[in-house]
């Protein structure tokens, strides 16, 4: 039960966020920023981006 005491208030707060469009926009912008940073950090995706940039540099 101690775990539920920690999780339930967080779920209630998250439920309140879904009711306001401003909070949804802030959450969407934050998640877009963090996902962009994650793509840069993950080596596999970084290699894909570097290959794409190298191809574009060769073309023009």
Short mmCIF file of N, CA and C in Angstrom, two decimals:
data_model
loop_
_atom_site.label_atom_id
_atom_site.label_comp_id
_atom_site.label_asym_id
_atom_site.label_seq_id
_atom_site.Cartn_x
_atom_site.Cartn_y
_atom_site.Cartn_z
N UNK A 1 0.79 -1.21 0.00
CA UNK A 1 0.00 0.00 0.00
C UNK A 1 0.83 1.28 0.00
N UNK A 2 2.04 1.30 0.55
CA UNK A 2 2.81 2.55 0.51
C UNK A 2 3.06 3.01 -0.93
N UNK A 3 3.18 2.07 -1.85
CA UNK A 3 3.42 2.46 -3.24
C UNK A 3 2.21 3.19 -3.80
N UNK A 4 1.01 2.74 -3.45
CA UNK A 4 -0.20 3.42 -3.92
C UNK A 4 -0.30 4.82 -3.33
N UNK A 5 0.15 5.01 -2.11
CA UNK A 5 0.13 6.34 -1.50
C UNK A 5 1.00 7.31 -2.28
N UNK A 6 2.00 6.81 -2.94
CA UNK A 6 2.89 7.66 -3.73
C UNK A 6 2.34 7.87 -5.15
N UNK A 7 1.77 6.82 -5.73
CA UNK A 7 1.34 6.87 -7.13
C UNK A 7 0.01 7.59 -7.32
N UNK A 8 -0.94 7.37 -6.44
CA UNK A 8 -2.28 7.94 -6.64
C UNK A 8 -2.30 9.46 -6.71
N UNK A 9 -1.62 10.19 -5.83
CA UNK A 9 -1.62 11.66 -5.98
C UNK A 9 -0.98 12.11 -7.30
N UNK A 10 0.03 11.40 -7.76
CA UNK A 10 0.66 11.76 -9.04
C UNK A 10 -0.34 11.55 -10.18
N UNK A 11 -1.10 10.47 -10.14
CA UNK A 11 -2.09 10.23 -11.19
C UNK A 11 -3.20 11.27 -11.16
N UNK A 12 -3.58 11.71 -9.98
CA UNK A 12 -4.61 12.75 -9.88
C UNK A 12 -4.09 14.06 -10.46
N UNK A 13 -2.82 14.39 -10.18
CA UNK A 13 -2.24 15.62 -10.75
C UNK A 13 -2.17 15.53 -12.27
N UNK A 14 -1.77 14.37 -12.79
CA UNK A 14 -1.69 14.19 -14.24
C UNK A 14 -3.09 14.30 -14.84
N UNK A 15 -4.08 13.75 -14.17
CA UNK A 15 -5.45 13.85 -14.64
C UNK A 15 -5.91 15.30 -14.72
N UNK A 16 -5.46 16.13 -13.80
CA UNK A 16 -5.79 17.55 -13.85
C UNK A 16 -5.11 18.26 -15.01
N UNK A 17 -3.92 17.82 -15.38
CA UNK A 17 -3.21 18.44 -16.50
C UNK A 17 -3.97 18.25 -17.81
N UNK A 18 -4.61 17.09 -17.97
CA UNK A 18 -5.27 16.81 -19.24
C UNK A 18 -6.46 17.72 -19.48
N UNK A 19 -6.93 18.40 -18.45
CA UNK A 19 -8.11 19.25 -18.60
C UNK A 19 -7.77 20.64 -19.12
N UNK A 20 -6.52 21.05 -19.03
CA UNK A 20 -6.15 22.39 -19.48
C UNK A 20 -5.32 22.31 -20.75
N UNK A 21 -5.74 23.00 -21.80
CA UNK A 21 -4.99 22.94 -23.05
C UNK A 21 -3.60 23.58 -22.95
N UNK A 22 -3.45 24.57 -22.09
CA UNK A 22 -2.14 25.22 -21.94
C UNK A 22 -1.12 24.22 -21.41
N UNK A 23 -1.51 23.45 -20.42
CA UNK A 23 -0.60 22.45 -19.87
C UNK A 23 -0.26 21.39 -20.90
N UNK A 24 -1.22 21.02 -21.73
CA UNK A 24 -0.95 20.03 -22.78
C UNK A 24 0.07 20.56 -23.79
N UNK A 25 -0.03 21.85 -24.12
CA UNK A 25 0.93 22.44 -25.05
C UNK A 25 2.32 22.45 -24.43
N UNK A 26 2.41 22.80 -23.15
CA UNK A 26 3.70 22.81 -22.46
C UNK A 26 4.29 21.41 -22.42
N UNK A 27 3.47 20.42 -22.10
CA UNK A 27 3.94 19.04 -22.06
C UNK A 27 4.39 18.58 -23.45
N UNK A 28 3.63 18.95 -24.49
CA UNK A 28 4.00 18.56 -25.85
C UNK A 28 5.32 19.20 -26.27
N UNK A 29 5.51 20.48 -25.96
CA UNK A 29 6.77 21.15 -26.31
C UNK A 29 7.94 20.53 -25.55
N UNK A 30 7.73 20.24 -24.28
CA UNK A 30 8.79 19.62 -23.48
C UNK A 30 9.15 18.24 -24.00
N UNK A 31 8.16 17.46 -24.35
CA UNK A 31 8.46 16.12 -24.86
C UNK A 31 9.11 16.18 -26.24
N UNK A 32 8.74 17.15 -27.06
CA UNK A 32 9.40 17.29 -28.37
C UNK A 32 10.86 17.67 -28.19
N UNK A 33 11.13 18.57 -27.27
CA UNK A 33 12.51 18.97 -27.01
C UNK A 33 13.34 17.80 -26.49
N UNK A 34 12.79 17.07 -25.52
CA UNK A 34 13.52 15.94 -24.95
C UNK A 34 13.73 14.82 -25.96
N UNK A 35 12.75 14.59 -26.83
CA UNK A 35 12.93 13.54 -27.84
C UNK A 35 13.98 13.96 -28.86
N UNK A 36 14.06 15.25 -29.18
CA UNK A 36 15.12 15.72 -30.07
C UNK A 36 16.49 15.54 -29.46
N UNK A 37 16.60 15.79 -28.18
CA UNK A 37 17.88 15.58 -27.49
C UNK A 37 18.21 14.09 -27.42
N UNK A 38 17.22 13.26 -27.21
CA UNK A 38 17.46 11.82 -27.14
C UNK A 38 17.97 11.28 -28.47
N UNK A 39 17.43 11.81 -29.58
CA UNK A 39 17.89 11.38 -30.90
C UNK A 39 19.35 11.73 -31.09
N UNK A 40 19.78 12.89 -30.59
CA UNK A 40 21.17 13.29 -30.72
C UNK A 40 22.09 12.43 -29.86
N UNK A 41 21.62 11.97 -28.74
CA UNK A 41 22.45 11.23 -27.79
C UNK A 41 22.58 9.76 -28.16
N UNK A 42 21.52 9.16 -28.67
CA UNK A 42 21.53 7.74 -29.00
C UNK A 42 22.46 7.51 -30.20
N UNK A 43 23.49 6.68 -30.05
CA UNK A 43 24.49 6.52 -31.12
C UNK A 43 23.91 6.04 -32.45
N UNK A 44 22.95 5.13 -32.41
CA UNK A 44 22.39 4.59 -33.66
C UNK A 44 21.74 5.70 -34.48
N UNK A 45 20.91 6.52 -33.84
CA UNK A 45 20.24 7.59 -34.57
C UNK A 45 21.23 8.68 -34.98
N UNK A 46 22.26 8.89 -34.18
CA UNK A 46 23.26 9.89 -34.54
C UNK A 46 23.97 9.48 -35.82
N UNK A 47 24.27 8.20 -35.98
CA UNK A 47 24.91 7.72 -37.21
C UNK A 47 24.01 7.93 -38.42
N UNK A 48 22.73 7.69 -38.26
CA UNK A 48 21.79 7.90 -39.37
C UNK A 48 21.79 9.37 -39.77
N UNK A 49 21.75 10.25 -38.80
CA UNK A 49 21.75 11.68 -39.09
C UNK A 49 23.05 12.10 -39.76
N UNK A 50 24.18 11.59 -39.29
CA UNK A 50 25.47 11.94 -39.89
C UNK A 50 25.56 11.46 -41.33
N UNK A 51 25.05 10.26 -41.62
CA UNK A 51 25.06 9.76 -43.00
C UNK A 51 24.20 10.63 -43.89
N UNK A 52 23.05 11.01 -43.41
CA UNK A 52 22.14 11.85 -44.19
C UNK A 52 22.79 13.21 -44.48
N UNK A 53 23.43 13.79 -43.47
CA UNK A 53 24.09 15.08 -43.66
C UNK A 53 25.26 14.96 -44.62
N UNK A 54 26.00 13.84 -44.56
CA UNK A 54 27.12 13.64 -45.48
C UNK A 54 26.63 13.52 -46.92
N UNK A 55 25.52 12.82 -47.13
CA UNK A 55 24.96 12.70 -48.48
C UNK A 55 24.53 14.06 -49.01
N UNK A 56 23.90 14.86 -48.15
CA UNK A 56 23.46 16.18 -48.58
C UNK A 56 24.65 17.08 -48.89
N UNK A 57 25.74 16.95 -48.14
CA UNK A 57 26.93 17.76 -48.39
C UNK A 57 27.58 17.37 -49.71
N UNK A 58 27.55 16.09 -50.06
CA UNK A 58 28.12 15.64 -51.33
C UNK A 58 27.32 16.16 -52.52
N UNK A 59 26.01 16.23 -52.35
CA UNK A 59 25.14 16.66 -53.45
C UNK A 59 25.26 18.15 -53.73
N UNK A 60 25.39 18.92 -52.68
CA UNK A 60 25.35 20.32 -53.02
C UNK A 60 25.92 21.22 -52.04
#
